[in-house]
mmCIF file of C-alpha atoms in Angstrom:
data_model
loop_
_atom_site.group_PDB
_atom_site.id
_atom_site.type_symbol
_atom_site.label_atom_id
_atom_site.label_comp_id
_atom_site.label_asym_id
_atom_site.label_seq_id
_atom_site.Cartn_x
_atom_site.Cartn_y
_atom_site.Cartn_z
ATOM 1 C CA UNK A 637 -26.228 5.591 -6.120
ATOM 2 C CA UNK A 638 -24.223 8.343 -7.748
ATOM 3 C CA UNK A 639 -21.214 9.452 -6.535
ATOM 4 C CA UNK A 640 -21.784 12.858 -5.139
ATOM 5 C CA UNK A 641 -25.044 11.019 -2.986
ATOM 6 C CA UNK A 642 -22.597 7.981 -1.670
ATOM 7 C CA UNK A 643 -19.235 10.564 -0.975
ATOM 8 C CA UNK A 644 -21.552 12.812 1.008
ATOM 9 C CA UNK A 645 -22.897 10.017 3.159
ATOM 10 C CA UNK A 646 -20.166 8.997 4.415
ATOM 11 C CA UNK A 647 -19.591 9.111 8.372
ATOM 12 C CA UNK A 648 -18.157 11.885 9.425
ATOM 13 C CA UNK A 649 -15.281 11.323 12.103
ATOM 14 C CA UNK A 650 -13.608 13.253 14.487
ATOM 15 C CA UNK A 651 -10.290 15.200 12.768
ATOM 16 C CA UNK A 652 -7.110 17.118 14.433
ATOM 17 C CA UNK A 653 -5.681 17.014 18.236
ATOM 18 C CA UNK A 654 -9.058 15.774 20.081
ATOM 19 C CA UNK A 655 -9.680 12.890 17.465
ATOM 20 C CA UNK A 656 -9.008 9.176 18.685
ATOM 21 C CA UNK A 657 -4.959 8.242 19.312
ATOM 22 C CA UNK A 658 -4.299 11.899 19.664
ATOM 23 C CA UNK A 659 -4.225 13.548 23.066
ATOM 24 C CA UNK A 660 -4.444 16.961 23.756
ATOM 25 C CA UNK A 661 -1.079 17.733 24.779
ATOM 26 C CA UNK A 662 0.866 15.646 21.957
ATOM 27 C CA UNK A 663 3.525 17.724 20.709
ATOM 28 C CA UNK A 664 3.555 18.443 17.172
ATOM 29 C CA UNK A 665 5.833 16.334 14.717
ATOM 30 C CA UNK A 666 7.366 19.872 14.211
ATOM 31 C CA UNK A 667 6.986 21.635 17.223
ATOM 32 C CA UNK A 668 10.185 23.458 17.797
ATOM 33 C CA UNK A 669 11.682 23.288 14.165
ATOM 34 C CA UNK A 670 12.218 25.794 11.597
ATOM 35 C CA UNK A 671 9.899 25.452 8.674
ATOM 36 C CA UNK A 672 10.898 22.495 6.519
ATOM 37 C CA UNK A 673 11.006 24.302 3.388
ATOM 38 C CA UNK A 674 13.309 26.710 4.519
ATOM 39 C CA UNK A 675 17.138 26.463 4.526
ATOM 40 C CA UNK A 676 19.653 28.312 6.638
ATOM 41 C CA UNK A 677 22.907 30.222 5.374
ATOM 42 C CA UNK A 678 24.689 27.033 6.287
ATOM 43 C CA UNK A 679 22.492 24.651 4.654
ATOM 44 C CA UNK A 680 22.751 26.197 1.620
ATOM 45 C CA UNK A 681 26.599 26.814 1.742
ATOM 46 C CA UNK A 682 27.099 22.745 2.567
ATOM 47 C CA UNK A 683 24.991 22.089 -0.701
ATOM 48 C CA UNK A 684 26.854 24.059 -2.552
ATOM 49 C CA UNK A 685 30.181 22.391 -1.435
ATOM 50 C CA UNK A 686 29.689 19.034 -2.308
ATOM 51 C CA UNK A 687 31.519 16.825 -3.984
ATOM 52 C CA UNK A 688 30.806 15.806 -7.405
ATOM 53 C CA UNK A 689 28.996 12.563 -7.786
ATOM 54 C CA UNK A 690 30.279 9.274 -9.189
ATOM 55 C CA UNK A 691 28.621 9.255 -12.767
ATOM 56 C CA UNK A 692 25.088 10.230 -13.278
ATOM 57 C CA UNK A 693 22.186 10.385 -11.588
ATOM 58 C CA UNK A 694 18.915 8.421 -11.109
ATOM 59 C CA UNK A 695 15.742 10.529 -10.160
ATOM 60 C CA UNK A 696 12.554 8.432 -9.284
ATOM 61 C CA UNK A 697 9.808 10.709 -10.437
ATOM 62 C CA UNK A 698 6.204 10.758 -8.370
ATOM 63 C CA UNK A 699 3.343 11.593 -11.188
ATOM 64 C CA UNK A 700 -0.527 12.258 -10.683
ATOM 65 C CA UNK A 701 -2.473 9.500 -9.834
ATOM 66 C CA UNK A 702 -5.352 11.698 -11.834
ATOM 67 C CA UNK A 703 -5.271 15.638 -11.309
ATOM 68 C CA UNK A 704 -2.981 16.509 -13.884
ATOM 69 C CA UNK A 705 -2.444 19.554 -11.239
ATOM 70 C CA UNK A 706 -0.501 17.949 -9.273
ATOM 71 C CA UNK A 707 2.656 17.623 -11.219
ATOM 72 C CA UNK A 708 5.021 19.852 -8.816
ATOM 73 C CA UNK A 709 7.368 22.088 -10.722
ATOM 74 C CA UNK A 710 10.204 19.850 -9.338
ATOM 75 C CA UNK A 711 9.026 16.754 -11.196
ATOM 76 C CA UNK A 712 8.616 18.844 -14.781
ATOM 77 C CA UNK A 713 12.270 20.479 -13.989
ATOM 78 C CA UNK A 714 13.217 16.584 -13.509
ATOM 79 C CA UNK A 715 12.077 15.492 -16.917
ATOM 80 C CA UNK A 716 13.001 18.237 -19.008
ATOM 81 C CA UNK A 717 16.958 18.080 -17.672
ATOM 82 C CA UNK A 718 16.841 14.864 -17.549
ATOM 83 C CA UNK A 719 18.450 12.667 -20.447
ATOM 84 C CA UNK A 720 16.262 9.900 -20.850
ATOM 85 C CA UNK A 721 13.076 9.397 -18.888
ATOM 86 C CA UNK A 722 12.014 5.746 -18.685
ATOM 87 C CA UNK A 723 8.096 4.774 -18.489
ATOM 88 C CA UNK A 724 5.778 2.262 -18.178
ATOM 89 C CA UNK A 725 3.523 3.567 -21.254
ATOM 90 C CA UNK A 726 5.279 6.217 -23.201
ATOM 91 C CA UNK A 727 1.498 7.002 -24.597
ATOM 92 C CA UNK A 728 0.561 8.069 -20.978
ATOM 93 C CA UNK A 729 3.370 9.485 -20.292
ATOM 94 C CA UNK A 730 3.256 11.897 -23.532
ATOM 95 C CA UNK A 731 0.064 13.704 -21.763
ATOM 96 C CA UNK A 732 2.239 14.582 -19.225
ATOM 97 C CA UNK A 733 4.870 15.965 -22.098
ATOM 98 C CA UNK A 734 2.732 17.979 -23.976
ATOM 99 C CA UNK A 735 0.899 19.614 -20.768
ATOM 100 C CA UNK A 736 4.031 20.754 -19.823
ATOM 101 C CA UNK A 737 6.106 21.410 -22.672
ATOM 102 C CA UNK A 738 8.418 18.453 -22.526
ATOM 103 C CA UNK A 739 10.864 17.460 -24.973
ATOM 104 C CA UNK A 740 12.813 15.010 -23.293
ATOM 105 C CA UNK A 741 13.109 11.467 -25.099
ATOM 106 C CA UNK A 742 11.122 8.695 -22.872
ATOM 107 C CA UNK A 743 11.485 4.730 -23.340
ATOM 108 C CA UNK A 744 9.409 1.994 -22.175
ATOM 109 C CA UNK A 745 10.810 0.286 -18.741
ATOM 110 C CA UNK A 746 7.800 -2.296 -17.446
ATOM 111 C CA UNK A 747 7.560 -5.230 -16.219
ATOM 112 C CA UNK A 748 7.934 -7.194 -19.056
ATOM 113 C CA UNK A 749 11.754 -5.663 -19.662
ATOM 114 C CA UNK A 750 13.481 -4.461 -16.876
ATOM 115 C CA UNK A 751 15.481 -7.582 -16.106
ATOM 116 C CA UNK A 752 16.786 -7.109 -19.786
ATOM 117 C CA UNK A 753 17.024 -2.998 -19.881
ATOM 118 C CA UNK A 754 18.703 -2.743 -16.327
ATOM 119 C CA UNK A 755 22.485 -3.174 -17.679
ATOM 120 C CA UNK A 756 22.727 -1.333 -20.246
ATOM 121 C CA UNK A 757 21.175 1.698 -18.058
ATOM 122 C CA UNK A 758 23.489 1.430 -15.845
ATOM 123 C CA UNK A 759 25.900 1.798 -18.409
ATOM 124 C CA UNK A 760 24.233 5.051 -19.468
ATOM 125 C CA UNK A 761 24.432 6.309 -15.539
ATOM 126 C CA UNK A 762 27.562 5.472 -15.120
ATOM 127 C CA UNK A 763 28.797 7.583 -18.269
ATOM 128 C CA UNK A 764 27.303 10.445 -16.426
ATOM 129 C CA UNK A 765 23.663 10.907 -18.235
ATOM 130 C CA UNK A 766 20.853 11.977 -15.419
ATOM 131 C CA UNK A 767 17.712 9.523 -16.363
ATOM 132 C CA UNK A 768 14.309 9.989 -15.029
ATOM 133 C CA UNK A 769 12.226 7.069 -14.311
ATOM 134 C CA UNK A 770 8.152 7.608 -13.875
ATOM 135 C CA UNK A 771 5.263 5.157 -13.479
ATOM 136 C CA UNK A 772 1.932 5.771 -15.738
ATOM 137 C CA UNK A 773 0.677 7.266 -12.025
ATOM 138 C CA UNK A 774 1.991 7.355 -8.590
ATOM 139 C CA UNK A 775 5.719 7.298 -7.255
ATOM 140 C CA UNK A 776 7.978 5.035 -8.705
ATOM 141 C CA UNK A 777 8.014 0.958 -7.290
ATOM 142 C CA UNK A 778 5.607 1.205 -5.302
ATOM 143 C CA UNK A 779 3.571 -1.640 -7.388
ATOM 144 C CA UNK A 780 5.280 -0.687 -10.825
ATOM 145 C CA UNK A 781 8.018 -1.039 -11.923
ATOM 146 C CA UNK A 782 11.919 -0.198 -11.197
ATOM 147 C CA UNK A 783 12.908 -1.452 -8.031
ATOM 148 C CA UNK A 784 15.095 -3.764 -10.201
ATOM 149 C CA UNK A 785 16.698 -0.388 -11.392
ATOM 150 C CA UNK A 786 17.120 1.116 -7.941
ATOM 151 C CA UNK A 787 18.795 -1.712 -6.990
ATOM 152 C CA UNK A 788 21.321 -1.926 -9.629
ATOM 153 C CA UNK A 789 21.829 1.604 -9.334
ATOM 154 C CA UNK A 790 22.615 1.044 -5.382
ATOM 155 C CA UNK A 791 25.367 -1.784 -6.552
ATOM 156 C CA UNK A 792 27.032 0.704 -8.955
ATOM 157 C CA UNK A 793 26.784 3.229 -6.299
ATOM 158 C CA UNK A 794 24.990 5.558 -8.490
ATOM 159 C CA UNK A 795 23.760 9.197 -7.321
ATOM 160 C CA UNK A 796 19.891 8.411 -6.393
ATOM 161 C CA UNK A 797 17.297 11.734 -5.458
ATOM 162 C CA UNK A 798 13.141 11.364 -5.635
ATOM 163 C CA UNK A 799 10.689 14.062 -6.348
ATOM 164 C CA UNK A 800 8.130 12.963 -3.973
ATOM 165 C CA UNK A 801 4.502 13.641 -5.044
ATOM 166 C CA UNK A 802 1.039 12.215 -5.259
ATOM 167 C CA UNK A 803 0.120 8.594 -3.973
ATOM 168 C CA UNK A 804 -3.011 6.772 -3.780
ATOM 169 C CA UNK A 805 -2.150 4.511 -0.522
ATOM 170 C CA UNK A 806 -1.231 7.342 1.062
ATOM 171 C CA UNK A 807 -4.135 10.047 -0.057
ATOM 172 C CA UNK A 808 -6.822 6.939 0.474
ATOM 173 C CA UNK A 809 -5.243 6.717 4.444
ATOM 174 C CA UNK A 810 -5.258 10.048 5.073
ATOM 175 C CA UNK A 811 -8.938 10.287 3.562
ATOM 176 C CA UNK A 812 -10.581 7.553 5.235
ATOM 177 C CA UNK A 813 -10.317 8.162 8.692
ATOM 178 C CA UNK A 814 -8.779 5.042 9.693
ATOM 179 C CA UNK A 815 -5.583 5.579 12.236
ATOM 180 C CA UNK A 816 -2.902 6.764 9.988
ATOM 181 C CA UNK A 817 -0.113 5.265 11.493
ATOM 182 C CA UNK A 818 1.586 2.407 12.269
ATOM 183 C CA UNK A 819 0.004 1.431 8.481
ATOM 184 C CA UNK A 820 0.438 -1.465 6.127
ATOM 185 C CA UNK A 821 0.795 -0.891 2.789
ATOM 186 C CA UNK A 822 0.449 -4.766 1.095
ATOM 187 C CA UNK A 823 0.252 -3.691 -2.609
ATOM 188 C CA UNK A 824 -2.371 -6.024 -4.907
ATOM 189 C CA UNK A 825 -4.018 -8.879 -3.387
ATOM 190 C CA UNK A 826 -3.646 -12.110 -5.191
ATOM 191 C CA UNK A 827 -6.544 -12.310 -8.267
ATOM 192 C CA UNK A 828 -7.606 -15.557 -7.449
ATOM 193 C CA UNK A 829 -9.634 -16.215 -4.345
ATOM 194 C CA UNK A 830 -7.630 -19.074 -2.802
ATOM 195 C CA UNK A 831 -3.970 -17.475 -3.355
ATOM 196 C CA UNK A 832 -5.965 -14.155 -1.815
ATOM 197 C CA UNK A 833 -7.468 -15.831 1.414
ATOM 198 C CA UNK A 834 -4.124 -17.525 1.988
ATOM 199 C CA UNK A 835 -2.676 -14.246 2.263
ATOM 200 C CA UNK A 836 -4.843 -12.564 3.953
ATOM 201 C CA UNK A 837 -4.978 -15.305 6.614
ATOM 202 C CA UNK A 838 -0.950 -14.864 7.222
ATOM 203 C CA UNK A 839 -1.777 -11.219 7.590
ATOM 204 C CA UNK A 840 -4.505 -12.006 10.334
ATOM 205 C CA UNK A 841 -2.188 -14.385 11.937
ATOM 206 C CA UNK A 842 0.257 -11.599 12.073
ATOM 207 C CA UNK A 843 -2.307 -9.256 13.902
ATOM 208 C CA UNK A 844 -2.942 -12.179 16.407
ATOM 209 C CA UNK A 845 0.850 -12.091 16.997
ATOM 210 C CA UNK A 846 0.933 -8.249 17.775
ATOM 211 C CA UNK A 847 0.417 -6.497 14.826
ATOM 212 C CA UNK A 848 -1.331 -3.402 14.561
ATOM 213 C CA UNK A 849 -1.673 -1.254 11.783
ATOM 214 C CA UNK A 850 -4.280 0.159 9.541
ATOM 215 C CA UNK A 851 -3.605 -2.071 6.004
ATOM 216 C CA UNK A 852 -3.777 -1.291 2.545
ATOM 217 C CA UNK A 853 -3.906 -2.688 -0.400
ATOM 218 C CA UNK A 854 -4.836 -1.693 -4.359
ATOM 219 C CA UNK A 855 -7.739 -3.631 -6.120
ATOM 220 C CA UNK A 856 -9.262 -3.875 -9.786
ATOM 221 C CA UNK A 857 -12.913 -2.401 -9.489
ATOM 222 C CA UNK A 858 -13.666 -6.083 -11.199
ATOM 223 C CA UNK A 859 -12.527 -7.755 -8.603
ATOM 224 C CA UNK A 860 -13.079 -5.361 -5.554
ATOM 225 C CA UNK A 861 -16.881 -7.122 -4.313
ATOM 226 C CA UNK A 862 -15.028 -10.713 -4.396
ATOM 227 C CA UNK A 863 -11.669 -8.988 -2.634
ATOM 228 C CA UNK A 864 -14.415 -7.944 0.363
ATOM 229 C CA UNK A 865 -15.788 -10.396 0.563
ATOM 230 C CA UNK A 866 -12.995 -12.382 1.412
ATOM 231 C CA UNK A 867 -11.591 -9.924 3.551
ATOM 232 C CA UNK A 868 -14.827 -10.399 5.927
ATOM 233 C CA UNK A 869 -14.525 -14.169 5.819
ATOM 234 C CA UNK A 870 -10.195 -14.107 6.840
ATOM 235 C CA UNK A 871 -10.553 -10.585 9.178
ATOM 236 C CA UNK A 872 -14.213 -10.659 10.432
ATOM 237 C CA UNK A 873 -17.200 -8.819 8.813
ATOM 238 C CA UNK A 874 -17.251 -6.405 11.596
ATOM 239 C CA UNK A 875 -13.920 -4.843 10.760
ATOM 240 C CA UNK A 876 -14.256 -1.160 9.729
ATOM 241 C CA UNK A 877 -12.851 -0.836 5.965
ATOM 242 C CA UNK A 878 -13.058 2.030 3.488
ATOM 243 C CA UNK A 879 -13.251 1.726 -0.272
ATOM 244 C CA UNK A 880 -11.648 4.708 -1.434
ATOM 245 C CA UNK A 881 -11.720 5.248 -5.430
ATOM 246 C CA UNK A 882 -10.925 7.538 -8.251
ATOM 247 C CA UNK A 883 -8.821 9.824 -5.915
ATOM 248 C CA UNK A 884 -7.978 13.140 -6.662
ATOM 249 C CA UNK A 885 -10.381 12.983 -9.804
ATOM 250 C CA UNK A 886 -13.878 14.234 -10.390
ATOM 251 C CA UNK A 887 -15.704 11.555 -8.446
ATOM 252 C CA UNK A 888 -13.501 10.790 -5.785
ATOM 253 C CA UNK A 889 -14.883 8.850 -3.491
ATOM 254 C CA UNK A 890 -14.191 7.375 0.005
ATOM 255 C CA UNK A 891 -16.921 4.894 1.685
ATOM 256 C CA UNK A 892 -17.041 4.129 4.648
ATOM 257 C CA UNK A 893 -18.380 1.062 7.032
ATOM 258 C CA UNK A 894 -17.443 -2.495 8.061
ATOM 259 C CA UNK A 895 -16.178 -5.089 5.583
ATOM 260 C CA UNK A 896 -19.529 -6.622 5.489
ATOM 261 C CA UNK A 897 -21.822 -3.898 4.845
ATOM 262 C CA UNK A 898 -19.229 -2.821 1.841
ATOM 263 C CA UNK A 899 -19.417 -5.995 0.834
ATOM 264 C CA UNK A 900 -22.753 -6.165 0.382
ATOM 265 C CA UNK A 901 -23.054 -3.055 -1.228
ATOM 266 C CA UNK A 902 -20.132 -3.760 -4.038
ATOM 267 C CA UNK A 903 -21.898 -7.152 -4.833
ATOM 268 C CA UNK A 904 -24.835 -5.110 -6.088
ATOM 269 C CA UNK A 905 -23.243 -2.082 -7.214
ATOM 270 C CA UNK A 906 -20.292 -2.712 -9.746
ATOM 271 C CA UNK A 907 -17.045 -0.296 -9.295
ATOM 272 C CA UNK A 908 -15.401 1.734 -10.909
ATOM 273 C CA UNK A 909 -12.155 3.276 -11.357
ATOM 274 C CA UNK A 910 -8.990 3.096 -9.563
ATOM 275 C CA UNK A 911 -9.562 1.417 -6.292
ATOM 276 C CA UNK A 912 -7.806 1.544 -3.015
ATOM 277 C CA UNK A 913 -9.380 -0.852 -0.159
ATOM 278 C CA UNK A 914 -8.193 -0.114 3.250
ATOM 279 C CA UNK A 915 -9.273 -2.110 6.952
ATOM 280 C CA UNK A 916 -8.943 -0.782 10.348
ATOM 281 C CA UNK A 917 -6.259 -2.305 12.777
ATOM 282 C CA UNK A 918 -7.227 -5.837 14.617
ATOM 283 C CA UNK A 919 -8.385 -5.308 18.003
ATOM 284 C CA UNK A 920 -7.445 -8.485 19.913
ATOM 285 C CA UNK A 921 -9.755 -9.468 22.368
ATOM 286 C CA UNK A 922 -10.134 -12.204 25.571
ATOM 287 C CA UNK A 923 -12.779 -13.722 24.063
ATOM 288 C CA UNK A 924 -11.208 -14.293 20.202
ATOM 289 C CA UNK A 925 -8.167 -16.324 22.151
ATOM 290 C CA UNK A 926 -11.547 -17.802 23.911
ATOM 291 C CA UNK A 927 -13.068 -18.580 20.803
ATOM 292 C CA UNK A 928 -9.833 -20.144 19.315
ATOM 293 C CA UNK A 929 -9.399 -22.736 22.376
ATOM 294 C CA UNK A 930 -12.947 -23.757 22.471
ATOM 295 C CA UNK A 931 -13.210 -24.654 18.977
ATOM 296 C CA UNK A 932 -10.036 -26.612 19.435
ATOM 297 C CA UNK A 933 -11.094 -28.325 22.385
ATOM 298 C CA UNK A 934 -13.981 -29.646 20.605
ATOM 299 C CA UNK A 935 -12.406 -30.484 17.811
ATOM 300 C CA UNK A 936 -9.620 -32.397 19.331
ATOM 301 C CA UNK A 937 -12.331 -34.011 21.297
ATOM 302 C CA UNK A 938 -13.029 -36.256 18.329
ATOM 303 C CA UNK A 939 -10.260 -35.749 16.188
ATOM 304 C CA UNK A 940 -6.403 -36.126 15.963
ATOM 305 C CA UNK A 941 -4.250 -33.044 16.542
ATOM 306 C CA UNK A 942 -3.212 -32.449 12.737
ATOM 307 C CA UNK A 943 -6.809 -32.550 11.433
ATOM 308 C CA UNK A 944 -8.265 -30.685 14.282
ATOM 309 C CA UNK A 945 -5.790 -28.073 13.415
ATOM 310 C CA UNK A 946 -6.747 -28.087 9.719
ATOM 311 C CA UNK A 947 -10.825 -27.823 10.466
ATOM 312 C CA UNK A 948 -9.865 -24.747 12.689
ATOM 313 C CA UNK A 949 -7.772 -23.267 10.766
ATOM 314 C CA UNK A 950 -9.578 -23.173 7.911
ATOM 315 C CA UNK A 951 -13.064 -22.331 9.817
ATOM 316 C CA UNK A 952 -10.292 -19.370 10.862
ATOM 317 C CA UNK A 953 -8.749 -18.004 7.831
ATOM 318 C CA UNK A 954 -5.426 -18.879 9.961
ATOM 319 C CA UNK A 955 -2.157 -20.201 9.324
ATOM 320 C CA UNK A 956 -2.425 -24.041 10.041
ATOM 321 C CA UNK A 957 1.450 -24.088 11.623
ATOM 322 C CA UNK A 958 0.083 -21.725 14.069
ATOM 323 C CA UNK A 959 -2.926 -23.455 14.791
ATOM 324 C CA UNK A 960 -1.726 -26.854 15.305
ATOM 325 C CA UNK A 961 1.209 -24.987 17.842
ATOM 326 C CA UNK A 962 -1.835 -23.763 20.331
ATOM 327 C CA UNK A 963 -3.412 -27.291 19.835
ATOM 328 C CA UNK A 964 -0.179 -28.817 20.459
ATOM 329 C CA UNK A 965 -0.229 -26.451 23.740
ATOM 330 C CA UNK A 966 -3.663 -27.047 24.355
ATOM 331 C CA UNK A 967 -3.377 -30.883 24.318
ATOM 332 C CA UNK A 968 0.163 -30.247 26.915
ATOM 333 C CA UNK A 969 -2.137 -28.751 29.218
ATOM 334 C CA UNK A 970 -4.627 -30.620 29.204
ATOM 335 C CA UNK A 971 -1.834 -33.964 29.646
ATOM 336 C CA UNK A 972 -0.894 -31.806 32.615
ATOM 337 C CA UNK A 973 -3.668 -31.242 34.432
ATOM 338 C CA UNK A 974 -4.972 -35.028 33.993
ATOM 339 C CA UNK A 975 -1.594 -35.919 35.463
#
């Protein structure tokens, strides 16, 4: 299916005030403000009257997750005053550098050397030098690297700002129709399917302990049919889910359905590009806390508490501490009402 076929059949969803979660008469987020991009007189008189910072400063950098058009002018005005700016790929980065006439030097900061970079950076803050830190797409941390930075920077108490820009959690929420808030954003799953379900089960737990929130999560397209697949097994294949991939860029793409149907479809239709895998919030029902005690019951029926806690919880995708708690509560009532 190509992509223009699959993007325009897609469900189409109720947007704005009258869509689901949003009455009528909710007030708007900035109903009675003054635009936020303006400033008053004495706005801009308290900006200009502030004291000088302690050393330099740190500027965390948001850069396009594909468009090159949506570097703001703020981020480019970042990186050319800026010092040093720090990368994860200086080879990506340079794109960005040549689009928009940058001269600045840029160094490596990744995974691999942060731990070791981190002092001597702060060293260069501290004797006043502004440094820019980008990722190779995205804002800054959130799953790349410099949190390590930030933090150090913190400690030294070290002058901090972000350019805010694009984001692929955030552009694949807003695009798939999903509630947009209260939202998890959980980063990359575990690659291997054991570490994954294991998460995913705490997360389900979680929802059966009161949380609701749309979640999110990044994905390799290599791994993205497997990643659904498990997802229906720990959540329920009836759990709406959107695949939403190679945002902002030619084929952007955002399907929709439940984790099972996308399942299916991703097992016999290999993905590409970047990949952002979002499912609905948990809707807790009588019967699933139904479900739950039954299969206890039977289980504990032939079987001692600790392994009739195990079976469940792994015919579950749940937690088995929280499992073997209702059987313990199970098998407490069930003491009581023989007594």
């Amino acid at each position: 299916m190509s992509d223009s076929s699959s993007a325009s059949s897609s469900e189409r969803l109720p947007v704005g005030p009258q869509a689901e979660g949003y009455p009528d008469d909710a007030p708007s987020h900035s109903e009675g403000m003054p635009p936020r991009h303006a400033r008053s007189d004495e706005e801009a008189d308290a900006e200009e009257s502030l004291p000088p910072r302690k050393g330099g400063l740190l500027t965390l950098v948001a850069t396009p997750i594909g468009n090159l058009g949506d570097l703001s002018p703020r981020a480019v005005q970042a990186m050319r005053s800026a010092d040093l700016v720090l990368c994860e790929d200086t080879r990506v980065t340079a794109r960005l550098f040549i689009e928009h006439n940058i001269s600045t030097h840029a160094e490596p900061l990744h995974e691999h050397n942060e731990r070791q970079r981190v002092p001597g950076l702060i060293d260069r803050l501290l004797a006043g030098q502004q440094i820019a830190l980008v990722s190779d797409a995205g804002m800054p941390l959130l799953s790349d690297p410099g949190y390590r930075l930030v933090r150090a920077a913190i400690d030294a108490d070290i002058a901090i700002t972000a350019v805010p820009g694009p984001n692929a959690a955030l552009t694949g929420l807003v695009l798939s129709g999903l509630p947009p808030h209260p939202f998890l954003f959980v980063g990359f799953a575990p690659p291997r399917s054991a570490a994954r379900k294991e998460s995913f089960a705490t997360l389900h737990a979680a929802e059966r302990a009161g949380l609701k929130a749309t979640l999110i999560w990044h994905e390799a397209p290599h791994r993205l049919a497997e990643m659904l697949n498990d997802l229906g097994e720990i959540f329920g294949e009836d759990r709406p889910a959107v695949v939403a991939r190679e945002l902002t860029k030619r084929f952007e793409e955002a399907k929709r359905g439940t984790l099972g149907t996308l399942a299916s479809f991703y097992a016999e239709t290999p993905a590409r590009g970047e990949i952002t895998v979002l499912v609905g919030p948990f809707e807790q029902t009588g019967q699933d806390a139904d479900t739950l005690d039954k299969q206890l019951e039977t289980a504990l029926a032939s079987q001692s508490v600790k392994d009739a806690a195990a079976l469940v919880a792994k015919a579950n995708g749940l937690p088995k501490k929280t499992v073997y708690a209702r059987a313990l509560e199970l098998m407490a009532m069930q003491q009581k009402n023989t007594d």
